[in-house]
CSV table of C-alpha atoms in Angstrom, one decimal:
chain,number,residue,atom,x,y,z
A,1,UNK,CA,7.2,-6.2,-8.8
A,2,UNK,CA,5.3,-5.1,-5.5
A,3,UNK,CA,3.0,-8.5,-4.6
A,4,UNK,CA,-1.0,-7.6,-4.4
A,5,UNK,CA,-1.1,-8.8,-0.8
A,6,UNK,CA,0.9,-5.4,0.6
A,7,UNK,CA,-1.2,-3.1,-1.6
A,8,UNK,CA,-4.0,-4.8,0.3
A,9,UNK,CA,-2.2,-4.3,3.6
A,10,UNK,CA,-1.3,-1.4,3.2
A,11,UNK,CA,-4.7,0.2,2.2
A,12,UNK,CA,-6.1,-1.8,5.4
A,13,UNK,CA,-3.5,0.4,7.2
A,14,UNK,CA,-4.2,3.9,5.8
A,15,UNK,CA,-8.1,3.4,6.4
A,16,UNK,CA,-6.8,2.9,10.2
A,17,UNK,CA,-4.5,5.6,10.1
A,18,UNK,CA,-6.6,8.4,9.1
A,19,UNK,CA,-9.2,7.1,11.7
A,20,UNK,CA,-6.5,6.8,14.5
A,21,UNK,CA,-5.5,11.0,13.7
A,22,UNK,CA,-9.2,11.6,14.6
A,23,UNK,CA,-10.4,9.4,17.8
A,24,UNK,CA,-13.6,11.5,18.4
A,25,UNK,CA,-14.5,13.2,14.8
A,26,UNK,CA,-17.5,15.6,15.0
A,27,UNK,CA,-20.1,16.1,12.6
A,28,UNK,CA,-18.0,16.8,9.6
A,29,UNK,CA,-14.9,14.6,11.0
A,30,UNK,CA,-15.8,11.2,9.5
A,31,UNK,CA,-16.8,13.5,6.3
A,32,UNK,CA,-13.3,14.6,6.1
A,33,UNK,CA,-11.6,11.7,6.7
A,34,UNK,CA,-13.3,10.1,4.0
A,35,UNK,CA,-12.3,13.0,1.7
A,36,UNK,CA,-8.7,12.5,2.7
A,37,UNK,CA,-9.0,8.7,1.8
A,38,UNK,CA,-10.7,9.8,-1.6
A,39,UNK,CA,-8.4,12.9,-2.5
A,40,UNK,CA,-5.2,10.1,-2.0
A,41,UNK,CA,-7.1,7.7,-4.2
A,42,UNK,CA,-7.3,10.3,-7.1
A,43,UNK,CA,-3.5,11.1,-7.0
A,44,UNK,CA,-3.0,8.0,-7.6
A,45,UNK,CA,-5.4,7.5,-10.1
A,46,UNK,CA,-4.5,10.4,-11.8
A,47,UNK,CA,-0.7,9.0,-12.1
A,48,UNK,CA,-1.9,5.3,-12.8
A,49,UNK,CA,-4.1,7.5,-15.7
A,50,UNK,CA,-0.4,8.6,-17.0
A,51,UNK,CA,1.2,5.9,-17.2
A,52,UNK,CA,-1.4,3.5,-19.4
A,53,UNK,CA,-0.3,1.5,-22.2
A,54,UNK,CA,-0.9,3.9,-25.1
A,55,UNK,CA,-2.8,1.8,-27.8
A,56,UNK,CA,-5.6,1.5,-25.3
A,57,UNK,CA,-6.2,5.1,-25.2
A,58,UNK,CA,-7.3,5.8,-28.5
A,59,UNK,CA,-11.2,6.2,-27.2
A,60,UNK,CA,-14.0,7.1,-29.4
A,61,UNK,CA,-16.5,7.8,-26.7
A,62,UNK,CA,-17.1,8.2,-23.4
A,63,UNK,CA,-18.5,4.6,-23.0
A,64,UNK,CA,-15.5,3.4,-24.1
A,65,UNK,CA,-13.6,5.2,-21.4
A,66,UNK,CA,-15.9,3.5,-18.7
A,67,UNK,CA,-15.2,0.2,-20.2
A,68,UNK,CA,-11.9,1.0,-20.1
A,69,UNK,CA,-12.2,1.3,-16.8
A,70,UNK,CA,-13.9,-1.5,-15.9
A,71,UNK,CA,-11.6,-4.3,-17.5
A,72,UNK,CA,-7.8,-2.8,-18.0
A,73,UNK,CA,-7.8,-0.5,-14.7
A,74,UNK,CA,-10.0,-3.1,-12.7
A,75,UNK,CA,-7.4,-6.1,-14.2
A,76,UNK,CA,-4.1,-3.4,-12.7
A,77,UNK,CA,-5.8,-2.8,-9.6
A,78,UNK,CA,-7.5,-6.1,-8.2
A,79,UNK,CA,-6.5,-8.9,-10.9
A,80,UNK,CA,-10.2,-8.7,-12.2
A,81,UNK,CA,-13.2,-7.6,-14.1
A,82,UNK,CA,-15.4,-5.4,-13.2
A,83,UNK,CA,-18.8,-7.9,-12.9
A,84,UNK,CA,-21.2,-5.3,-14.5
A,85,UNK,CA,-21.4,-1.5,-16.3
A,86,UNK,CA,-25.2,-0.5,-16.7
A,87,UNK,CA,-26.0,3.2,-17.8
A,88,UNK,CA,-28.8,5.3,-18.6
A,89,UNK,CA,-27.4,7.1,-21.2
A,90,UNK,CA,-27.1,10.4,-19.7
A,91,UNK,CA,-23.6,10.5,-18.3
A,92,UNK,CA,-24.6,7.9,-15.2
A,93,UNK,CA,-22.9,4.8,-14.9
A,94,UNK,CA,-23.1,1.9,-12.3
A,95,UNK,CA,-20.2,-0.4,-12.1
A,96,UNK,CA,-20.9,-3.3,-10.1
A,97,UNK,CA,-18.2,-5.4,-8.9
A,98,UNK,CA,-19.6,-8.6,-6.8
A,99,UNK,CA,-17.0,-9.9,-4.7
A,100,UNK,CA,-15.0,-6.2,-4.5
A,101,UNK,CA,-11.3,-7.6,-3.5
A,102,UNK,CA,-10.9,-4.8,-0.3
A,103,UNK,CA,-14.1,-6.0,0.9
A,104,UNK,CA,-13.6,-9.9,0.8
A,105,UNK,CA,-11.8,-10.7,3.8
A,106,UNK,CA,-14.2,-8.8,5.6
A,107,UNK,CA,-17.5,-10.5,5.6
A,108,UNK,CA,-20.0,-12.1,3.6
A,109,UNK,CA,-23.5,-10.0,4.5
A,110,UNK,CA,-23.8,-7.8,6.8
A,111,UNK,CA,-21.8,-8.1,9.5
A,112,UNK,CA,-19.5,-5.1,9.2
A,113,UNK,CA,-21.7,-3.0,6.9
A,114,UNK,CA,-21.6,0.2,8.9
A,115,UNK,CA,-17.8,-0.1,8.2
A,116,UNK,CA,-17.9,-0.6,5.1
A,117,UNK,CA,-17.7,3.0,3.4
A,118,UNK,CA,-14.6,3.9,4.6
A,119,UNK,CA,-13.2,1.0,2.6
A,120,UNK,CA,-14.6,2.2,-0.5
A,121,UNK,CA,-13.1,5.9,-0.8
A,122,UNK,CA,-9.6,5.3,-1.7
A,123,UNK,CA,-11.0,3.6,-4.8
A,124,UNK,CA,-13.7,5.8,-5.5
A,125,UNK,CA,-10.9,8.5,-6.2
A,126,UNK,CA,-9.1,6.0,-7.9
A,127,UNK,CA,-11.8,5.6,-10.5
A,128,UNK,CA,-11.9,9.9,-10.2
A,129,UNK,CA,-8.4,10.4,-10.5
A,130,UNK,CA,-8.0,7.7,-13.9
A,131,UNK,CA,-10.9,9.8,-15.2
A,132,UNK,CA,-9.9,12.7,-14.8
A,133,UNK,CA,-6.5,11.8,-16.5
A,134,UNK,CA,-8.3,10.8,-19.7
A,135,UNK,CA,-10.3,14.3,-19.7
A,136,UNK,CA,-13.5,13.5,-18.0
A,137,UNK,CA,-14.2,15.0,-15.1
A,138,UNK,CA,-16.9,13.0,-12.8
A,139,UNK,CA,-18.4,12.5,-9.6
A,140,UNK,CA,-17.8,8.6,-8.0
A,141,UNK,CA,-19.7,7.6,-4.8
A,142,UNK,CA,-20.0,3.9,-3.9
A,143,UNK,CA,-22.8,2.3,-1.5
A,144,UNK,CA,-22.6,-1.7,-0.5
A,145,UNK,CA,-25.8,-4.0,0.2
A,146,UNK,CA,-24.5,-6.9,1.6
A,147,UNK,CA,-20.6,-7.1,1.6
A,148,UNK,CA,-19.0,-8.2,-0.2
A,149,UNK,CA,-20.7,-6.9,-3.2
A,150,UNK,CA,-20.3,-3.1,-4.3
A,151,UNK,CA,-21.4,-0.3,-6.5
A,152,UNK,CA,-19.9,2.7,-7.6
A,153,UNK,CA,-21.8,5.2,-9.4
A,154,UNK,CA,-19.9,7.7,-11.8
A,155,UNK,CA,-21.6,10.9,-12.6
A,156,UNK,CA,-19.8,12.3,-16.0
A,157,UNK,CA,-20.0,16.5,-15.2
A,158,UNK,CA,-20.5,18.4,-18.3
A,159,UNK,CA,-18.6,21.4,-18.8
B,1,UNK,CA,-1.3,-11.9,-29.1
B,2,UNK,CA,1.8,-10.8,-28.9
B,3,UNK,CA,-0.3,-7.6,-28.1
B,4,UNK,CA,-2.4,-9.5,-25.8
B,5,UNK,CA,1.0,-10.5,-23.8
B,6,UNK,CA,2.3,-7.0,-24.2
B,7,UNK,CA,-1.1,-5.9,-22.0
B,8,UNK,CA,-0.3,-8.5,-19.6
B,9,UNK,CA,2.9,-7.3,-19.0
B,10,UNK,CA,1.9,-3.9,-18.3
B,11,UNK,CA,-1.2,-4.5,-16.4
B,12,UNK,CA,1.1,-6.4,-14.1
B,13,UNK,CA,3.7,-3.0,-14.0
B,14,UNK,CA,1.2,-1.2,-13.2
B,15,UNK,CA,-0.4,-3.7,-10.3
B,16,UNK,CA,3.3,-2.6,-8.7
B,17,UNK,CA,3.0,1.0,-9.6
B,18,UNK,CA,-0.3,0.8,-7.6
B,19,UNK,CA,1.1,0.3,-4.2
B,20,UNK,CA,4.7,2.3,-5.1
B,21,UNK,CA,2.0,5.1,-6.1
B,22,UNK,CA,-0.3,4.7,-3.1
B,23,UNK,CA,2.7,4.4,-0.5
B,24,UNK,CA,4.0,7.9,-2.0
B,25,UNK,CA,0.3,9.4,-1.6
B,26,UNK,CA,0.3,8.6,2.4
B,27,UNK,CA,3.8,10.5,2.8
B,28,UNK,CA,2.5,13.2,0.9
B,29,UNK,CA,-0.5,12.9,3.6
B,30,UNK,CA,1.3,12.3,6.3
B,31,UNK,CA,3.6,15.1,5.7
B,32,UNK,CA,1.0,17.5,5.4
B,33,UNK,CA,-0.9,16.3,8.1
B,34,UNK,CA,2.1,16.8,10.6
B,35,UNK,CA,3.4,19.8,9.3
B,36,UNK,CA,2.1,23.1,10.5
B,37,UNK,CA,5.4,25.5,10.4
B,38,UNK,CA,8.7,24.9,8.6
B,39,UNK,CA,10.0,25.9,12.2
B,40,UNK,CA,8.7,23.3,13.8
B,41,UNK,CA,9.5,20.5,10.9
B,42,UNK,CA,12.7,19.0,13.6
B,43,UNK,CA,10.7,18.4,16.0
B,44,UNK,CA,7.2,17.2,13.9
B,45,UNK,CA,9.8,14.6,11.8
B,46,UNK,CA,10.5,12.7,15.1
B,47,UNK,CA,6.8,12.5,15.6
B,48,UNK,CA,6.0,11.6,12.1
B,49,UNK,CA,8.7,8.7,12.4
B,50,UNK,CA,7.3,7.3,15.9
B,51,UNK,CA,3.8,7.5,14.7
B,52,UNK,CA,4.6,6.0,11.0
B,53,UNK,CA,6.3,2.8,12.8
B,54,UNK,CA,3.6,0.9,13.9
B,55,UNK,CA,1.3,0.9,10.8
B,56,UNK,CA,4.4,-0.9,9.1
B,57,UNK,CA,4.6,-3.1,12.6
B,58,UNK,CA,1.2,-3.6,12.3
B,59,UNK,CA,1.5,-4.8,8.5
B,60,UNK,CA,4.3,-6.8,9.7
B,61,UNK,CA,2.3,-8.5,12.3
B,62,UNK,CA,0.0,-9.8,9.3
B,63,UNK,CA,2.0,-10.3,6.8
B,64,UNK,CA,4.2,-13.0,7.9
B,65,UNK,CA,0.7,-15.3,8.1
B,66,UNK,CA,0.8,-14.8,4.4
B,67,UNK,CA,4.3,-15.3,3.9
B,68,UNK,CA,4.3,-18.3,6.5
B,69,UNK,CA,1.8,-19.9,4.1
B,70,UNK,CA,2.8,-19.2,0.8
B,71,UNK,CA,6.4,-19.6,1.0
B,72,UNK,CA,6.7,-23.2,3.0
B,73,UNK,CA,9.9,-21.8,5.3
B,74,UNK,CA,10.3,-23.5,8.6
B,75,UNK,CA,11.4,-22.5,11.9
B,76,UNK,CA,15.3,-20.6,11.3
B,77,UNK,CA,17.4,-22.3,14.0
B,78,UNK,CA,20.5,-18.7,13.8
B,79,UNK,CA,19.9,-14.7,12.8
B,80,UNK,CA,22.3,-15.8,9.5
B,81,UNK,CA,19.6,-18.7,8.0
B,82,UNK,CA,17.1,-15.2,9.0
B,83,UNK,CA,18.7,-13.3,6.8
B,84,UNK,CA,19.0,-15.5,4.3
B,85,UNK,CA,15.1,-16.1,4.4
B,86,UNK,CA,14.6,-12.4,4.5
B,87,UNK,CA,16.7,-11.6,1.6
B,88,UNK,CA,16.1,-14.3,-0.7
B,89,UNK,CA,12.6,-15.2,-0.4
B,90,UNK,CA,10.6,-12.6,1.5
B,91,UNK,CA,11.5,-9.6,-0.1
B,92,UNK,CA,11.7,-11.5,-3.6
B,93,UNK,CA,8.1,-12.7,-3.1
B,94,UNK,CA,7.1,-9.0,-2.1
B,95,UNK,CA,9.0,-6.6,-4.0
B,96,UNK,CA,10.5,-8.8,-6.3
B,97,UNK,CA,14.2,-7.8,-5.6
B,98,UNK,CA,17.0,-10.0,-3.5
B,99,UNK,CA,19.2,-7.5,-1.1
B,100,UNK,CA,22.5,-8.5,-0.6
B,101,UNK,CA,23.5,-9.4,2.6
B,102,UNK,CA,26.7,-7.5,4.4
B,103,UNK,CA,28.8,-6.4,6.8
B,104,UNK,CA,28.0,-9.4,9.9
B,105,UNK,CA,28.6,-8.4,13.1
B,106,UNK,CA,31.8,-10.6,14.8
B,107,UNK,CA,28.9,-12.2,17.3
B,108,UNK,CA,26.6,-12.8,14.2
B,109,UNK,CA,23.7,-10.7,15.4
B,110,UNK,CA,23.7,-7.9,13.4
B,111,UNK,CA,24.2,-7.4,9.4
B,112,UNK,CA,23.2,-5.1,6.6
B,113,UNK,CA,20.8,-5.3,3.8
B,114,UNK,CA,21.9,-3.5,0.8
B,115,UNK,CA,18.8,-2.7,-1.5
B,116,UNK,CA,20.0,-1.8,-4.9
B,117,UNK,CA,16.9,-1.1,-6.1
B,118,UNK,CA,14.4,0.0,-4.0
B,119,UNK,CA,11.0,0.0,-5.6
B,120,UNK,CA,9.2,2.0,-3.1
B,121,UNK,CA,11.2,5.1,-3.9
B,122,UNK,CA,10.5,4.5,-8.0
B,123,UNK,CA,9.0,8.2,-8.4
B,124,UNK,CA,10.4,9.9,-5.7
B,125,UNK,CA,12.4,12.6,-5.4
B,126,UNK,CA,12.7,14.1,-1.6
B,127,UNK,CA,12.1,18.1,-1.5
B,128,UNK,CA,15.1,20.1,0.8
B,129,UNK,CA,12.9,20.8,3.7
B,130,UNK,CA,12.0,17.2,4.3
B,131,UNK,CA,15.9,15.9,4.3
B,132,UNK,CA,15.3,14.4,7.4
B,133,UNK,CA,12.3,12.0,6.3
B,134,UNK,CA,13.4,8.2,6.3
B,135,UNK,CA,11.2,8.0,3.2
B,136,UNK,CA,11.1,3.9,3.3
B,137,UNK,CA,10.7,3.9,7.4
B,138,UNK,CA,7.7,1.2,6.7
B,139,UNK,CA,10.0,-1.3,5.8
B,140,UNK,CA,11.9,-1.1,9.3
B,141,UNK,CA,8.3,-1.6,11.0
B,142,UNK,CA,7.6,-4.6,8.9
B,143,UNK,CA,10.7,-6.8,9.3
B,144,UNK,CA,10.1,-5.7,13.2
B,145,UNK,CA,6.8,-6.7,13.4
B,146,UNK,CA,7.1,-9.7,11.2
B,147,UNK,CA,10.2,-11.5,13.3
B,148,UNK,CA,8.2,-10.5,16.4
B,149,UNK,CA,5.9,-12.9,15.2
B,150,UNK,CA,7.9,-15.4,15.0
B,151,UNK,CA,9.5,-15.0,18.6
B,152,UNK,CA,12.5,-12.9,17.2
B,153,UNK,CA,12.6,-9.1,19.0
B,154,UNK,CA,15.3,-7.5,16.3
B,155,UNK,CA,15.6,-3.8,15.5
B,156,UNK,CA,15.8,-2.7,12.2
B,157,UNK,CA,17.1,0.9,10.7
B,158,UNK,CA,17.9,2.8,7.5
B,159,UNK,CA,21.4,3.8,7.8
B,160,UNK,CA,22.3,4.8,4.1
B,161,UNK,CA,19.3,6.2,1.4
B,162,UNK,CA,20.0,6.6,-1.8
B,163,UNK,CA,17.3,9.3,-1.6
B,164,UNK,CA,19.6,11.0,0.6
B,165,UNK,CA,22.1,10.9,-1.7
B,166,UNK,CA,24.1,7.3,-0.4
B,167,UNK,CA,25.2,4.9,-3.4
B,168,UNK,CA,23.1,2.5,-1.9
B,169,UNK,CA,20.2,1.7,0.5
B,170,UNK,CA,21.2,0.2,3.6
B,171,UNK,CA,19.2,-1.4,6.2
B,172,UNK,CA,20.7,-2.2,9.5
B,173,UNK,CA,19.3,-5.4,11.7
B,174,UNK,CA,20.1,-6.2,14.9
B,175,UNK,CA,19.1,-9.7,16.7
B,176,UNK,CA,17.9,-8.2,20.5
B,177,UNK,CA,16.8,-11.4,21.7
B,178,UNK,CA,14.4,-14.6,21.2
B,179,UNK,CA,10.9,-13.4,23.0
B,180,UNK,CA,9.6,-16.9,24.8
B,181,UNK,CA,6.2,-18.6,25.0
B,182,UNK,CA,4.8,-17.0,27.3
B,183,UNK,CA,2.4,-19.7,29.3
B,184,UNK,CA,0.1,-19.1,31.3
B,185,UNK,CA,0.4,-20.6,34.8
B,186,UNK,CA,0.0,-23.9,35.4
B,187,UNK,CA,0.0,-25.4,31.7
B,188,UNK,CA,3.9,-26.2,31.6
């Protein structure tokens, strides 16, 4: 049983890594970082996706998946609920998470903000990656106010 | 509820899949990152391996403020109460297994800890044309970076992998000497 603290650490060190491979990133360079962070995030969502318990996969609708999402893959990931899941009914969710673990040690308002996205895409494909597991696939982007609150926004695609 | 402690259970699994998964997702990067030509994979490895160790130095560094804290150890007075410490409570309170400690130097400064399970490699399987990768190298940069902290400069190396095909995993430490205070001058 791996302890929470080096999933923390470690995630602090692969947001640094990617950054260190690229001292002076052009235009698109922070973009691509940022995709790197996201595209490891959804591997291992889609994996964590595999392995769920079974009963809790027996979904009716796609707002069940989100809520799924919210309190069993939020509880795995950083020991808590998700604090809020609005929608407007047309495959757009919010999922608001107040006090988002990553960001915590961080600051409280916003000192740091401008650093804060790069934090944030790991577990935007994280949420991606799960999703796309249980046959949904979606767009997630995530945009902070103050830290350490956060939001991600899931756009379900239709096919 | 005995579904409700069956969830709990699994939730917890999986908190421990999380960083086994998202450790095997930065080799995968890393790998790809750093290789451009199978031709050139000797020489990119060494790379990979001198730019991998400081992240887990760097983890190291941090960690052992949380372990410190948590785990109410004082000051080790030899390398042998170290190891001890090391086996039995760090990596019990991180990965949740207790190495075996082996094979002590006749000067007591070097010794061997024999992982039997190691859960960072749980899904891993190495592919032929990385044979070289030291697939758990983070590890090594932790304990160094961690004792550093602690005024201890050690070196610390994988010399058997079960991924590699060993019956065991292996870890070689060797004490290099106590790093002192340095004060500044004046303020003896």
């Amino acid at each position: 049983m791996a302890d929470p603290t080096l999933f923390e650490f470690l995630h602090t060190e692969m947001v640094a890594e990617l950054w260190a491979q690229d001292p002076d990133p052009g235009p698109g360079g922070q973009k691509t970082s940022l995709l790197v962070l996201e595209g490891m995030g959804f591997r291992v969502g889609q994996a964590l996706g595999e392995r769920l318990p079974r009963e809790t996969l027996a979904f009716r609708e796609e707002l069940d998946i989100l809520k799924f999402l919210c309190k069993d893959l939020w509880v795995a990931v950083f020991h808590k609920q998700m604090d809020s899941l609005r929608t407007n009914h047309q495959g757009t969710y919010v999922l608001q998470d107040n006090s988002f673990p990553l960001l915590v040690r961080m600051a409280s308002g916003l000192q740091y903000l401008e650093e804060a996205p790069k934090f944030l895409a790991f577990t935007c494909g994280l949420l991606r990656g799960t999703l796309s597991t249980l046959g949904v696939k979606s767009l997630v982007t995530a945009s902070v106010a103050a830290l350490p609150s956060c939001k991600f926004q899931v756009v379900i695609q239709k096919p | 509820m005995s579904r409700q402690a069956n969830r709990g259970t699994e939730s917890k699994k999986m908190s421990s899949e999380l960083f086994t998964l998202t450790y095997g997702a930065l080799v995968t990067q890393l790998c790809k990152d750093y290789e451009n030509d199978e031709d050139v994979n000797k020489q990119l490895d060494k790379i990979r391996f001198s730019h991998f160790f400081p992240r887990g130095y760097n983890i190291g560094v941090r960690l052992i403020e949380d372990f410190l804290a948590r785990s109410n150890v004082g000051r080790c007075h030899d390398f042998r109460e170290t190891a001890d410490v090391i086996a039995k409570v760090a990596f019990k309170m991180y990965l949740g297994i207790t190495p075996s400690i082996t094979n002590w130097s006749p000067a007591g400064d070097e010794f061997s800890l024999i992982l039997e399970n190691n859960p960072l490699v749980d899904f891993v399987e190495l592919p032929d044309n990385h044979s070289s990768l030291i697939y758990s190298n983070l590890l090594c940069g932790v304990l160094r970076g961690a004792l550093e902290m602690v005024q201890m400069a050690v070196e610390a190396k994988f010399v058997q992998d079960t991924l590699k095909g060993d019956g065991v995993t292996e870890i070689r430490m060797r004490f290099i000497r106590r790093i002192e205070d340095n004060l500044p001058a004046g303020e003896e």
